[in-house]
Short mmCIF file of C-alpha atoms in Angstrom, two decimals:
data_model
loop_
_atom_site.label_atom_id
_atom_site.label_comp_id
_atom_site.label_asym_id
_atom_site.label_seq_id
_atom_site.Cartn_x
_atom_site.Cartn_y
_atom_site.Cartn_z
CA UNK A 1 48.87 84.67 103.15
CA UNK A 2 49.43 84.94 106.96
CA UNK A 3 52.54 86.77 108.44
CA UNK A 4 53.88 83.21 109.51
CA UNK A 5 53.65 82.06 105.91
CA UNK A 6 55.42 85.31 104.58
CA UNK A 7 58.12 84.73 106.78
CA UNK A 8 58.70 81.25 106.08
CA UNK A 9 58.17 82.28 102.38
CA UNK A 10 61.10 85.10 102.81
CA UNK A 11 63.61 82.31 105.00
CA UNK A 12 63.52 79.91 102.06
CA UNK A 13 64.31 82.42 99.67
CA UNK A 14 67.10 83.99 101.51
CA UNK A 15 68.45 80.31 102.05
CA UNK A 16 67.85 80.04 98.25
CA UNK A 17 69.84 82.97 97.48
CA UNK A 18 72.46 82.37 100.32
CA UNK A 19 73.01 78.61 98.21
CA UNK A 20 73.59 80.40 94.97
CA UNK A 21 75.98 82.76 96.00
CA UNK A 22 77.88 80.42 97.84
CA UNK A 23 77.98 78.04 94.68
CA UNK A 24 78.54 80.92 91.96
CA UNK A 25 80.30 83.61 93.26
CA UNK A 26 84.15 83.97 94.07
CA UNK A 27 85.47 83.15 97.14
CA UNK A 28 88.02 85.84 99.07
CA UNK A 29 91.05 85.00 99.53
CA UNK A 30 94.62 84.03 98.31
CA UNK A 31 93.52 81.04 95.85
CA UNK A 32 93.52 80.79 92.12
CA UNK A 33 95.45 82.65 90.48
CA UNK A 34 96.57 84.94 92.80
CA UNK A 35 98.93 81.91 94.76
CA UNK A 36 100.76 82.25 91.62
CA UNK A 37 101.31 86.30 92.53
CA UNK A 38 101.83 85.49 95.84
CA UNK A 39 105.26 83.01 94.98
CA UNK A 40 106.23 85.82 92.96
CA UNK A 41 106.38 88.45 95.24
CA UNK A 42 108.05 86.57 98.09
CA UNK A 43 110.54 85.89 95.39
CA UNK A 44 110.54 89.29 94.09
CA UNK A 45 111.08 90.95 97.87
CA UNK A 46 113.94 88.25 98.94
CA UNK A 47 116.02 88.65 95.40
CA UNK A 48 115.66 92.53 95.63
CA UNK A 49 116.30 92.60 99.33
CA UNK A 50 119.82 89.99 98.50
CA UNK A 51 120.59 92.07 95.59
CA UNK A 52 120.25 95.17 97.99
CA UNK A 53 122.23 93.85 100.57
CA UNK A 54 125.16 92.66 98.07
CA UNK A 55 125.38 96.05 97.14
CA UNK A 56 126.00 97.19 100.10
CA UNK A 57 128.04 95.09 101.47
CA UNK A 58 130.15 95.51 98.05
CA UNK A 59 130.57 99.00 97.72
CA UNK A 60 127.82 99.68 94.79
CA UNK A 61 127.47 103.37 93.54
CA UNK A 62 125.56 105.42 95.77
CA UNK A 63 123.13 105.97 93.09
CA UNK A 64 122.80 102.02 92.73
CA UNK A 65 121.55 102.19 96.61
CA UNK A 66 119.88 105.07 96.60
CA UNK A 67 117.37 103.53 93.81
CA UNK A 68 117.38 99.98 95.10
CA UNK A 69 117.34 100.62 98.49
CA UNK A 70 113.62 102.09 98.94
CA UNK A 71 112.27 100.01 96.15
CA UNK A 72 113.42 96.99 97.95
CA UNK A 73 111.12 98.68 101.07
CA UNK A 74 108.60 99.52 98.75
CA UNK A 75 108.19 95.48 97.47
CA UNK A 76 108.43 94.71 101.09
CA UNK A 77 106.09 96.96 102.53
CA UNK A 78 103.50 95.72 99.22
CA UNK A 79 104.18 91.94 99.85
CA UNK A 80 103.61 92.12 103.61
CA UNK A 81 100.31 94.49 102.70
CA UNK A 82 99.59 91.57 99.87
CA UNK A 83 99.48 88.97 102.67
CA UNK A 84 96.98 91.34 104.93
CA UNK A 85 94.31 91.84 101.92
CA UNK A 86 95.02 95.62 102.19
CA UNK A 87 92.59 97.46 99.72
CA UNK A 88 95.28 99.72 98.42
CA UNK A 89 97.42 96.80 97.18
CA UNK A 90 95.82 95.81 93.80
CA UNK A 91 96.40 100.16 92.42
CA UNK A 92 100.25 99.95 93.95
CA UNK A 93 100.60 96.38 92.38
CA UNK A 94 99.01 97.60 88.99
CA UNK A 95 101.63 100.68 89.15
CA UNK A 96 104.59 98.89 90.01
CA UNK A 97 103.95 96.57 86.89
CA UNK A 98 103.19 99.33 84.82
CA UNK A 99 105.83 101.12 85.89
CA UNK A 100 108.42 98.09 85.11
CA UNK A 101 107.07 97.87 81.69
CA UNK A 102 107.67 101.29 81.06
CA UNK A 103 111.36 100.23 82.59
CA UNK A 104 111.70 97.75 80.00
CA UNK A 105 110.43 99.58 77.10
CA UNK A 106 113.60 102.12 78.28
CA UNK A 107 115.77 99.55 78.26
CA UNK A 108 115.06 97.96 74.83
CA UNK A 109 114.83 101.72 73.27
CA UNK A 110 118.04 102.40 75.09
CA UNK A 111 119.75 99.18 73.33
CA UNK A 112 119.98 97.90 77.12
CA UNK A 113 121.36 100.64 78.01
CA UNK A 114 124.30 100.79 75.41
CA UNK A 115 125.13 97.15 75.68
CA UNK A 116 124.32 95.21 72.64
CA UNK A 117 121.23 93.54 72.50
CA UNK A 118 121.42 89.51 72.24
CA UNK A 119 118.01 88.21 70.19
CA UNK A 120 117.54 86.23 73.70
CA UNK A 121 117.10 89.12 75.82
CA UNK A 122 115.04 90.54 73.50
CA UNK A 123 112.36 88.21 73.47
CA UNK A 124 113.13 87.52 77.22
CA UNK A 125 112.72 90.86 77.43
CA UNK A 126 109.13 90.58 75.96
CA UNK A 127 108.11 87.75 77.32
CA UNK A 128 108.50 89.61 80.82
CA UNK A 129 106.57 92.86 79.88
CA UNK A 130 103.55 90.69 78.20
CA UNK A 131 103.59 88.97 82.02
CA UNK A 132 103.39 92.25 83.57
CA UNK A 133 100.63 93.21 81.05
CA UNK A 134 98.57 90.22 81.83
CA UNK A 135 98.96 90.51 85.74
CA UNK A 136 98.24 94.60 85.06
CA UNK A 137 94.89 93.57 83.42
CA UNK A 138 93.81 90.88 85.78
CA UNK A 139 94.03 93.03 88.95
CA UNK A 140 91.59 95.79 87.40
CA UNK A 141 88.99 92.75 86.36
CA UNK A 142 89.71 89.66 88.81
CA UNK A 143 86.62 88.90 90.94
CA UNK A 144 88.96 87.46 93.30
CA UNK A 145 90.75 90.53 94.04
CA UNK A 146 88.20 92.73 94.50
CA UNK A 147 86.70 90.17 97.23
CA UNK A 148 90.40 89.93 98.71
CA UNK A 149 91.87 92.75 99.13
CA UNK A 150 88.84 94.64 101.37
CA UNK A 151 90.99 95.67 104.54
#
């Protein structure tokens, strides 16, 4: 074999192997199910941010603001961050949701904190954590998000 036939040879493959990644492996960006993630924290940062606002508008206990207040800028800072493929997001994502299930395993130890317990927020309750668990998982083994979040 010639140089010119090497060369040729080593184009095809490349274009062989360009083909089969393009057909097998995940594309970046927001698709999948990460648009699902994506509804959820724009609806996560606007009910926090109204709930924030509410309270103080209404007076709320300074402790009430003092907790709600920077988490609300904390989801905020994370959704705009989520938008911008910022590497950093899927570890702060996988400790917020570990850190609300650790919230909710409070609250149900706690008897809701010393309200009674209705069987529907139990398994409301439950249902919510086993969410968090399942989002926790998928953003330590999603293809997708290690492609997307790069910046």
């Amino acid at each position: 074999m010639n140089m010119d036939e090497n060369a040729d040879r080593l184009r095809r493959l490349e274009k062989e192997l360009a083909e089969v990644q393009s057909k097998t492996s995940v594309q970046p960006g927001i698709k999948g199910w990460l648009v699902l993630h994506a509804i959820g924290n724009v609806l996560a940062t606007a009910g926090l941010g109204l709930l924030t606002l509410v309270a103080l508008s209404e007076g709320a206990p300074p402790l009430f603001i003092l907790i709600f207040g920077p988490l609300f800028l904390y989801v905020l800072f994370l959704t705009v961050s989520f938008f911008q493929h910022k590497k950093y997001v899927p570890g702060h994502l996988r400790f917020l949701l570990g850190f609300g299930v650790l919230l909710e395993i409070a609250y149900l130890v706690t008897d809701g904190y010393g309200s009674y317990l209705r069987e529907g927020e139990i398994v409301s309750t439950l249902v919510g954590m086993g969410f968090s668990v399942i989002w926790f998982i998928y953003y330590g083994v999603s293809e997708r998000v290690k492609v997307t979040f790069t910046k």
